[in-house]
Amino acid sequence: MKSCLVKCQAKGKQRPALALLLCLAVGIAYAAVISPVAAAQATQFSRPSQGADATAWFAFGLSLYEQKDYRGAKEAFEQVLLRDPQHQKAFEWLSRTQSKLWSNPAVENPPMALNVVAQADAPEGPYAAPTAREEEKARQQRIEQLFKAATALFKDKKYLDAQIKLNQLLEIDPDNRDARELAGKVSEALARVPSGDAPTGAAREAEARAKAEREAAEKGAREEAARRKAAEEEARKLAEAKAKEEEAAAKARAEEEERQARTAEARRVAEQKAAEEAARAAVKTEQTAPPAVLVQPPIPAPAEANVEDYLKRAEQFAEFGNWESAAMNYREALRLSPRNERARRGLAKAEAELARAAAATGEADVRARAAELVQRGETLLRARNYAEAEAAFQQAHTLDPSNKDAAAGLREVAKRLGQEEKSAAAVQAKAQADKVKAELALAEAHKKKGEFAQAEAAYQRVLALDPTTGDAKNGLSKLAEDRKKAQEKTAAEASKVAAEAQAQLARSAQSLVDEGRALKDAGDLVGAVKKWQEAARLDADNELAKRLPKRAGAAEPATTRHESRGAAPESAQ
């Protein structure tokens, strides 16, 4: 205080009015700052409890300010404002504390935050933290008070103090247009201040720091807004991509269900035709014993999503010719392991078998089916389901090798999977190899059912595709042996059936002989002869059936002669 008075005297020699004003300001500051601090220093303050009122926290803040613990003082004054938002002294001392933090280069200057609800020492019980609505109300009140104070200081030409108030306001609300306009006016006013009244070096440094901090805060706000906008845009794009993927997957599932329904209908029609043909063949050849049929045992579904379980289950279905179920399980295996070669080969074979079953509907239907498969493959490709997309394109190429879209789809899948080395020739070779395998499997199935003509035709188709296929040559050579064995077996069964039929006829003939004897004993010789003649017709080797009618014929003239002798006396008489 004494040094300030000396300075006032020195100034008074040059500018009396200015010196008087300066001395008055120093006195007021001494009364407002030093006296409360001294009063607070007179008592030993400790940190108030969580239930303490605003007065205790204000006194504690003054004590920390005197000890130059400006961060602690700032926290204490904020606690006061939480308990009493209208505490004017707390606002003033909080502004001074904030200015101290700004003017100290060694202290980091974080943005002033009035919302301290999240602090660990937030009040509890009757002094619980305010709600979000109360916090926003206190924030708006603080903004209005700072703006009014800055406006009043600007009118009083206290530009530095007005600038400090505006900096505090912009820390709370960086987008406040009124504060920005007033800050521009304050800066222009400071630029017009004469050199004699110009701010000191420390004031200019404080002003520069305040400006830099304000610009940094504005930049941080802009960056934060840009980050939020980018995050929202990214979230929107992800949501759109996810929606598109889900839509594509749903469409693919619908197309798959429709395809399965058509395939099931085609299989049902084919099975019905096959059953009718088998019935006509049975009637034509009078075969009594039906051909052996493979019965598919119940195949349990895997308890867990295990690739090996799906593969085993698919192979079991394929063994019994249930290609639809086999294809479904191969797809499940590919869903769990998209690069599993065993599943991909099995799915290709199953699709080829299904395509062959549907091929009987005609060439136009085959081309239409291939086009549908190409469309389904493109949908799966867009959904990044490369395994099923490749299977769809492969099936389309097998049905219609001239379909360019199917070949292009296979090349695109190979490119997506990192297999760019697959050329068009490799795709053709793979398709041909798959077709050879499918024809071989078809030939084996026909051979197991005893359909040797169909099996031979399938082997011939394999040799037409690849004349070097050893399995087809071996199959044809074994087919003749199997056919001979089957013919021998059929002949033996026919002989057995004929022997059983002959034995049955012999039993029937003997039964007729016995019935004829009974009729003869009853005096019905005519009926007995008819029975014996029927028995002789049924069994030509039955000697009794041959002799008994002859004996009956020999006995009949004797009876006639006896009757003639009885009639002679009557005529004589």
XYZ file of C-alpha atoms in Angstrom:
573
model
C 0.000 0.000 0.000
C 2.833 2.314 0.890
C 4.583 1.711 -2.437
C 1.342 2.436 -4.245
C 1.040 5.798 -2.464
C 4.602 6.685 -3.462
C 3.724 5.966 -7.069
C 0.597 8.079 -6.759
C 2.679 10.998 -5.475
C 5.077 10.631 -8.398
C 2.208 10.638 -10.841
C 0.574 13.541 -9.078
C 3.422 15.866 -9.960
C 2.675 15.346 -13.639
C -1.094 14.662 -13.733
C -2.877 15.530 -10.497
C -6.320 14.313 -11.578
C -4.995 10.980 -12.770
C -2.993 10.535 -9.567
C -6.064 11.174 -7.442
C -8.079 8.619 -9.338
C -5.266 6.068 -9.083
C -4.978 6.523 -5.323
C -8.723 6.104 -4.899
C -8.644 2.897 -6.966
C -5.774 1.526 -4.881
C -7.637 2.302 -1.700
C -10.789 0.608 -2.884
C -8.835 -2.448 -4.002
C -7.104 -2.596 -0.640
C -10.419 -2.410 1.153
C -12.039 -5.048 -1.097
C -9.157 -7.478 -1.404
C -6.755 -7.175 1.490
C -9.307 -6.728 4.236
C -11.347 -9.912 3.503
C -8.158 -11.859 2.993
C -6.763 -10.635 6.278
C -10.023 -11.539 7.992
C -9.893 -14.996 6.491
C -6.217 -15.327 7.388
C -6.957 -14.562 11.003
C -8.746 -17.868 11.358
C -7.274 -21.273 10.667
C -9.471 -22.625 7.843
C -9.717 -26.280 6.937
C -11.543 -27.820 3.971
C -15.293 -27.631 4.675
C -17.338 -30.804 4.816
C -19.683 -31.805 2.013
C -22.642 -30.462 3.942
C -21.073 -27.062 4.611
C -22.935 -23.953 3.460
C -21.844 -21.286 0.962
C -20.375 -19.031 3.691
C -17.899 -21.685 4.845
C -16.813 -22.421 1.289
C -16.398 -18.695 0.532
C -14.173 -18.213 3.569
C -12.164 -21.279 2.585
C -11.728 -19.881 -0.935
C -10.427 -16.568 0.430
C -7.918 -18.455 2.565
C -6.641 -20.401 -0.439
C -6.453 -17.210 -2.523
C -4.261 -15.595 0.152
C -1.996 -18.669 0.054
C -1.828 -18.278 -3.775
C -3.512 -21.640 -4.292
C -5.570 -20.242 -7.141
C -6.797 -23.593 -8.434
C -8.104 -24.565 -5.003
C -9.635 -21.105 -4.581
C -11.347 -21.413 -7.982
C -12.830 -24.777 -6.934
C -14.024 -23.333 -3.606
C -15.745 -20.353 -5.271
C -17.422 -22.724 -7.728
C -18.707 -24.733 -4.746
C -20.151 -21.482 -3.378
C -21.956 -20.816 -6.671
C -23.340 -24.341 -6.667
C -24.931 -23.677 -3.287
C -25.869 -20.029 -3.905
C -25.965 -19.042 -7.627
C -26.764 -15.383 -6.623
C -23.617 -14.950 -4.485
C -22.169 -11.783 -6.074
C -18.920 -11.847 -4.080
C -18.245 -15.407 -5.217
C -18.631 -14.279 -8.859
C -16.172 -11.422 -8.333
C -13.562 -13.533 -6.562
C -13.954 -16.312 -9.122
C -13.169 -13.757 -11.863
C -10.079 -12.576 -9.984
C -8.925 -16.143 -9.419
C -9.401 -16.915 -13.109
C -7.377 -13.837 -14.021
C -4.577 -15.005 -11.730
C -4.539 -18.367 -13.445
C -4.372 -16.696 -16.869
C -1.647 -14.241 -15.894
C 0.609 -17.010 -14.526
C 2.519 -18.570 -17.489
C 3.523 -21.626 -15.433
C -0.092 -22.634 -14.874
C -2.086 -24.332 -17.609
C -5.205 -22.376 -18.466
C -8.112 -24.809 -18.851
C -11.522 -23.515 -19.956
C -13.577 -22.251 -17.039
C -16.205 -24.862 -16.188
C -19.100 -23.924 -13.974
C -20.528 -27.416 -14.129
C -18.657 -29.321 -11.424
C -21.395 -31.834 -10.716
C -19.159 -34.673 -11.828
C -16.381 -33.804 -9.326
C -15.579 -36.377 -6.701
C -16.297 -33.963 -3.856
C -19.739 -32.903 -5.114
C -22.072 -32.138 -2.213
C -24.402 -34.810 -0.928
C -27.487 -34.961 1.246
C -29.282 -31.627 1.564
C -26.577 -30.016 -0.629
C -26.909 -32.497 -3.484
C -25.698 -31.515 -6.947
C -28.171 -29.406 -8.964
C -30.088 -30.859 -11.841
C -29.214 -30.189 -15.475
C -31.963 -27.584 -15.659
C -30.607 -25.752 -12.611
C -27.073 -25.893 -14.013
C -28.224 -24.401 -17.322
C -30.092 -21.666 -15.481
C -27.000 -20.827 -13.424
C -24.897 -20.816 -16.590
C -27.242 -18.346 -18.318
C -27.287 -16.124 -15.248
C -23.501 -16.134 -15.168
C -23.363 -15.205 -18.879
C -25.814 -12.325 -18.375
C -23.890 -11.013 -15.355
C -20.570 -11.109 -17.188
C -22.046 -9.372 -20.243
C -23.671 -6.642 -18.120
C -20.417 -6.118 -16.227
C -18.390 -5.962 -19.451
C -20.880 -3.504 -20.984
C -20.720 -1.272 -17.928
C -16.907 -1.376 -17.895
C -16.840 -0.563 -21.618
C -19.086 2.464 -21.077
C -16.768 3.548 -18.238
C -13.826 3.104 -20.647
C -12.303 0.382 -18.470
C -11.358 -1.582 -21.512
C -8.938 -4.063 -19.924
C -11.438 -5.053 -17.227
C -14.155 -5.307 -19.875
C -11.910 -7.525 -21.969
C -11.288 -9.836 -18.976
C -15.039 -10.168 -18.395
C -15.635 -10.894 -22.072
C -12.889 -13.539 -22.106
C -14.554 -15.237 -19.147
C -17.917 -15.096 -20.939
C -16.496 -16.537 -24.167
C -14.916 -19.373 -22.200
C -18.422 -20.320 -21.068
C -20.214 -19.598 -24.366
C -17.750 -19.373 -27.323
C -20.602 -18.781 -29.830
C -22.099 -15.723 -28.083
C -22.417 -13.141 -30.875
C -23.066 -10.158 -28.592
C -19.921 -10.921 -26.603
C -17.875 -11.223 -29.793
C -19.142 -7.898 -31.113
C -18.402 -6.184 -27.812
C -14.948 -7.799 -27.711
C -14.234 -6.323 -31.150
C -15.271 -2.889 -29.943
C -13.052 -3.258 -26.851
C -10.085 -4.204 -29.032
C -10.673 -1.162 -31.251
C -10.930 1.060 -28.194
C -7.679 -0.300 -26.777
C -5.996 0.384 -30.109
C -7.110 4.032 -29.896
C -5.784 4.578 -26.354
C -2.983 7.252 -26.346
C 0.538 6.136 -25.677
C 0.557 7.797 -22.255
C -2.572 5.879 -21.242
C -1.623 2.721 -23.061
C -1.635 -0.507 -21.078
C 1.547 -1.618 -19.429
C 3.690 -4.432 -20.805
C 2.123 -6.933 -18.402
C -1.353 -5.805 -19.458
C -0.472 -6.151 -23.117
C 0.896 -9.613 -22.472
C -2.265 -10.513 -20.591
C -4.342 -9.161 -23.458
C -2.304 -11.133 -25.985
C -2.637 -14.291 -23.904
C -6.354 -13.736 -23.547
C -6.703 -13.275 -27.291
C -4.641 -16.385 -27.996
C -6.673 -18.364 -25.494
C -9.907 -17.111 -27.031
C -8.719 -18.060 -30.494
C -7.598 -21.467 -29.210
C -11.001 -21.968 -27.595
C -12.728 -20.994 -30.836
C -10.487 -23.324 -32.801
C -11.142 -26.141 -30.345
C -14.886 -25.527 -30.615
C -14.692 -25.607 -34.411
C -12.610 -28.795 -34.347
C -15.010 -30.410 -31.904
C -17.953 -29.463 -34.121
C -16.114 -30.875 -37.144
C -15.368 -34.100 -35.243
C -18.987 -34.433 -34.193
C -20.142 -33.825 -37.745
C -17.649 -36.380 -39.112
C -18.711 -38.922 -36.485
C -22.375 -38.377 -37.324
C -21.630 -38.731 -41.040
C -19.659 -41.924 -40.429
C -22.450 -43.327 -38.262
C -24.981 -42.463 -40.964
C -22.887 -44.168 -43.654
C -22.425 -47.256 -41.477
C -26.157 -47.407 -40.795
C -26.929 -47.097 -44.522
C -24.371 -49.777 -45.395
C -25.758 -52.088 -42.731
C -29.306 -51.502 -43.948
C -28.242 -52.266 -47.527
C -26.456 -55.451 -46.427
C -29.491 -56.582 -44.453
C -31.751 -55.819 -47.424
C -29.463 -57.748 -49.770
C -29.283 -60.677 -47.344
C -33.076 -60.723 -46.975
C -33.504 -60.634 -50.748
C -30.966 -63.440 -51.144
C -32.792 -65.531 -48.541
C -36.111 -64.946 -50.305
C -34.606 -65.926 -53.649
C -33.030 -69.002 -52.058
C -36.349 -70.076 -50.555
C -38.084 -69.574 -53.904
C -35.364 -71.556 -55.679
C -35.639 -74.387 -53.154
C -39.412 -74.465 -53.627
C -39.028 -74.695 -57.412
C -36.375 -77.394 -57.069
C -38.557 -79.364 -54.659
C -41.481 -79.137 -57.080
C -39.290 -80.285 -59.979
C -37.979 -83.176 -57.884
C -41.517 -84.153 -56.907
C -42.626 -84.180 -60.551
C -39.529 -86.171 -61.553
C -40.103 -88.688 -58.753
C -43.741 -89.030 -59.740
C -42.781 -89.679 -63.369
C -40.133 -92.162 -62.278
C -42.677 -93.958 -60.092
C -45.152 -94.160 -62.977
C -42.482 -95.498 -65.327
C -41.410 -98.065 -62.726
C -45.017 -99.178 -62.278
C -45.506 -99.588 -66.041
C -42.242 -101.530 -66.300
C -43.307 -103.789 -63.442
C -46.645 -104.539 -65.108
C -44.960 -105.195 -68.436
C -42.332 -107.620 -67.115
C -44.643 -109.173 -64.440
C -42.016 -108.833 -61.784
C -43.365 -109.656 -58.377
C -40.389 -108.556 -56.278
C -39.876 -104.771 -56.075
C -36.355 -103.438 -56.599
C -34.235 -102.694 -53.571
C -34.522 -99.078 -52.435
C -32.060 -97.190 -50.282
C -33.791 -95.980 -47.141
C -32.392 -92.825 -45.647
C -32.080 -93.116 -41.854
C -32.838 -90.027 -39.730
C -29.810 -87.749 -39.682
C -29.699 -85.574 -36.550
C -28.843 -81.905 -36.864
C -25.565 -80.771 -35.264
C -25.987 -79.585 -31.688
C -23.548 -76.701 -32.175
C -22.429 -74.570 -35.122
C -19.468 -76.761 -36.045
C -18.116 -76.830 -39.609
C -17.128 -80.507 -39.433
C -20.597 -81.510 -38.205
C -22.270 -79.686 -41.102
C -19.884 -81.304 -43.583
C -20.530 -84.823 -42.237
C -24.267 -84.241 -42.260
C -24.153 -82.906 -45.834
C -22.150 -85.943 -47.006
C -24.683 -88.288 -45.397
C -27.527 -86.566 -47.220
C -25.543 -86.705 -50.469
C -24.937 -90.447 -50.002
C -28.699 -91.054 -50.047
C -29.294 -88.662 -52.944
C -30.945 -85.917 -50.863
C -29.085 -83.134 -52.682
C -31.305 -80.322 -51.454
C -30.526 -81.026 -47.783
C -26.886 -81.651 -48.657
C -26.625 -78.259 -50.369
C -28.246 -76.565 -47.383
C -25.705 -78.059 -44.950
C -22.782 -77.230 -47.266
C -23.988 -73.609 -47.290
C -24.083 -73.557 -43.486
C -20.516 -74.867 -43.425
C -19.439 -72.155 -45.897
C -21.141 -69.518 -43.781
C -18.897 -70.533 -40.867
C -15.782 -71.094 -43.022
C -16.038 -69.279 -46.402
C -12.726 -70.706 -47.733
C -13.369 -74.366 -46.879
C -12.547 -76.235 -50.116
C -14.324 -79.396 -49.019
C -17.569 -77.494 -48.493
C -17.183 -75.596 -51.763
C -16.617 -78.788 -53.778
C -19.541 -80.498 -52.083
C -21.837 -77.537 -52.710
C -20.812 -77.429 -56.375
C -21.597 -81.134 -56.750
C -24.956 -80.778 -54.991
C -25.858 -77.777 -57.129
C -24.910 -79.726 -60.254
C -27.155 -82.620 -59.222
C -30.029 -80.258 -58.539
C -29.446 -78.576 -61.872
C -29.475 -81.948 -63.630
C -32.768 -82.805 -61.941
C -34.262 -79.548 -63.135
C -32.765 -79.863 -66.638
C -35.588 -82.163 -67.758
C -37.946 -79.193 -67.992
C -36.373 -78.049 -71.285
C -33.620 -75.829 -72.667
C -35.611 -72.590 -72.293
C -36.223 -73.298 -68.630
C -32.545 -74.144 -68.183
C -31.478 -70.781 -69.598
C -34.042 -68.982 -67.454
C -32.826 -70.872 -64.403
C -29.223 -69.951 -65.232
C -30.226 -66.279 -65.498
C -31.916 -66.476 -62.095
C -28.794 -68.028 -60.599
C -26.640 -65.261 -62.101
C -28.910 -62.634 -60.564
C -28.764 -64.405 -57.206
C -24.965 -64.616 -57.430
C -24.743 -60.873 -58.112
C -26.941 -60.185 -55.072
C -24.751 -62.390 -52.882
C -21.634 -60.738 -54.314
C -22.924 -57.305 -53.330
C -23.614 -58.684 -49.851
C -19.956 -59.918 -49.703
C -21.095 -63.555 -49.397
C -18.414 -64.776 -51.790
C -18.754 -68.522 -51.107
C -22.458 -68.764 -51.981
C -22.033 -66.257 -54.822
C -19.369 -68.482 -56.377
C -21.640 -71.530 -55.968
C -24.527 -69.704 -57.692
C -22.339 -68.536 -60.605
C -20.848 -72.044 -60.918
C -24.278 -73.670 -61.061
C -25.406 -71.144 -63.685
C -22.284 -71.850 -65.746
C -22.907 -75.606 -65.466
C -26.497 -75.206 -66.651
C -25.670 -72.781 -69.460
C -21.956 -72.697 -70.443
C -22.716 -69.936 -72.969
C -23.850 -67.528 -70.232
C -21.172 -64.810 -70.204
C -22.488 -63.202 -67.023
C -21.889 -66.435 -65.103
C -18.261 -66.610 -66.282
C -17.787 -62.917 -65.469
C -19.247 -63.497 -62.009
C -16.817 -66.346 -61.361
C -13.900 -64.132 -62.377
C -15.136 -61.340 -60.125
C -15.474 -63.724 -57.167
C -11.955 -65.011 -57.804
C -10.697 -61.434 -57.883
C -12.473 -60.546 -54.660
C -11.040 -63.590 -52.902
C -7.518 -62.709 -53.978
C -7.386 -65.456 -56.602
C -6.779 -63.357 -59.674
C -4.707 -66.118 -61.190
C -7.913 -67.957 -62.086
C -8.329 -67.379 -65.780
C -11.296 -68.147 -67.985
C -9.669 -71.439 -68.999
C -9.285 -72.419 -65.350
C -12.946 -71.649 -64.721
C -13.940 -73.774 -67.735
C -11.706 -76.605 -66.554
C -13.175 -76.481 -63.064
C -16.706 -76.495 -64.439
C -15.858 -79.466 -66.663
C -14.244 -81.303 -63.750
C -17.311 -80.676 -61.593
C -19.545 -81.938 -64.379
C -17.405 -85.068 -64.750
C -17.694 -85.726 -61.006
C -21.434 -85.188 -61.119
C -21.840 -87.593 -64.069
C -19.707 -90.213 -62.315
C -21.824 -89.893 -59.183
C -24.969 -90.197 -61.300
C -23.612 -93.314 -63.005
C -22.836 -94.923 -59.640
C -26.339 -94.112 -58.387
C -27.939 -95.694 -61.483
C -25.712 -98.742 -61.126
C -26.714 -99.224 -57.466
C -30.375 -99.124 -58.483
C -29.786 -101.661 -61.260
C -30.393 -99.118 -64.016
C -27.505 -100.298 -66.190
C -28.581 -98.524 -69.384
C -28.713 -95.147 -67.634
C -25.392 -95.848 -65.912
C -23.753 -96.716 -69.243
C -25.106 -93.480 -70.769
C -23.651 -91.459 -67.875
C -20.222 -93.100 -68.301
C -20.349 -92.328 -72.029
C -21.082 -88.670 -71.253
C -18.053 -88.593 -68.943
C -15.819 -89.979 -71.699
C -17.219 -87.402 -74.100
C -16.202 -84.638 -71.670
C -12.801 -86.133 -70.812
C -11.678 -89.261 -72.722
C -8.797 -89.770 -70.259
C -11.055 -90.336 -67.265
C -10.026 -93.695 -65.826
C -13.038 -93.963 -63.528
C -15.391 -93.953 -66.510
C -13.412 -96.661 -68.327
C -13.232 -98.842 -65.225
C -16.914 -98.234 -64.610
C -17.846 -99.410 -68.105
C -15.737 -102.547 -67.757
C -17.287 -103.401 -64.396
C -20.732 -102.511 -65.638
C -20.812 -105.566 -67.974
C -19.932 -107.863 -65.074
C -22.537 -106.275 -62.846
C -25.133 -106.535 -65.589
C -24.347 -110.259 -66.109
C -24.576 -110.909 -62.378
C -27.845 -109.018 -62.231
C -29.240 -111.047 -65.147
C -28.180 -114.297 -63.493
C -29.752 -113.180 -60.272
C -32.943 -112.242 -62.094
C -33.017 -115.617 -63.874
C -32.496 -117.460 -60.598
C -35.260 -115.478 -58.987
C -37.512 -116.179 -61.980
C -36.752 -119.923 -61.745
C -37.505 -119.837 -58.068
C -40.771 -118.059 -58.689
C -41.663 -120.554 -61.456
C -40.878 -123.514 -59.191
C -42.989 -122.040 -56.438
C -45.809 -121.444 -58.920
C -45.558 -125.024 -60.217
C -45.639 -126.375 -56.692
C -48.685 -124.255 -55.970
C -50.391 -125.620 -59.113
C -49.567 -129.182 -58.061
C -51.112 -128.566 -54.666
C -54.201 -127.068 -56.273
C -54.491 -130.052 -58.668
C -54.224 -132.539 -55.811
C -56.911 -130.654 -53.938
C -59.185 -130.932 -57.002
C -58.490 -134.681 -57.231
C -59.552 -135.104 -53.613
C -62.704 -133.086 -54.233
C -63.530 -135.286 -57.287
C -63.210 -138.426 -55.193
C -65.577 -136.997 -52.637
C -68.108 -136.206 -55.383
C -67.773 -139.718 -56.811
C -68.433 -141.263 -53.422
C -71.488 -139.046 -53.164
C -72.759 -140.376 -56.517
C -72.002 -137.226 -58.559
C -69.832 -138.828 -61.219
C -70.186 -135.930 -63.657
C -68.998 -133.407 -61.068
C -66.140 -135.694 -60.105
C -64.994 -136.004 -63.725
C -65.002 -132.184 -64.081
C -62.812 -131.815 -61.000
C -60.353 -134.426 -62.283
C -60.179 -132.818 -65.718
C -59.467 -129.391 -64.124
C -56.756 -130.991 -62.000
C -55.166 -132.541 -65.115
C -55.196 -129.145 -66.802
C -53.453 -127.514 -63.844
C -50.866 -130.256 -63.348
C -50.102 -132.395 -66.389
C -47.827 -134.603 -64.285
C -50.591 -135.678 -61.899
C -51.238 -139.332 -62.845
C -54.374 -139.675 -60.732
C -55.962 -136.721 -62.517
C -55.326 -138.568 -65.795
C -56.440 -142.086 -64.732
C -59.569 -141.323 -62.748
C -61.576 -139.874 -65.660
C -60.714 -142.927 -67.740
C -61.911 -145.240 -65.005
C -65.090 -143.256 -64.720
C -65.609 -143.619 -68.500
C -65.117 -147.412 -68.308
C -67.636 -147.714 -65.500
C -70.323 -145.767 -67.306
C -71.062 -148.375 -70.167
C -71.499 -151.159 -67.596
C -74.181 -149.183 -65.899
C -75.843 -148.568 -69.217
C -75.829 -152.285 -70.012
C -77.359 -153.075 -66.642
C -80.163 -150.642 -67.308
C -80.745 -152.208 -70.799
C -81.107 -155.647 -69.306
C -83.718 -154.365 -66.924
C -85.727 -152.828 -69.783
C -85.925 -155.979 -72.010
C -88.570 -157.887 -70.016
C -90.726 -154.824 -70.097
C -90.618 -154.779 -73.886
C -91.281 -158.490 -74.055
C -94.250 -158.164 -71.887
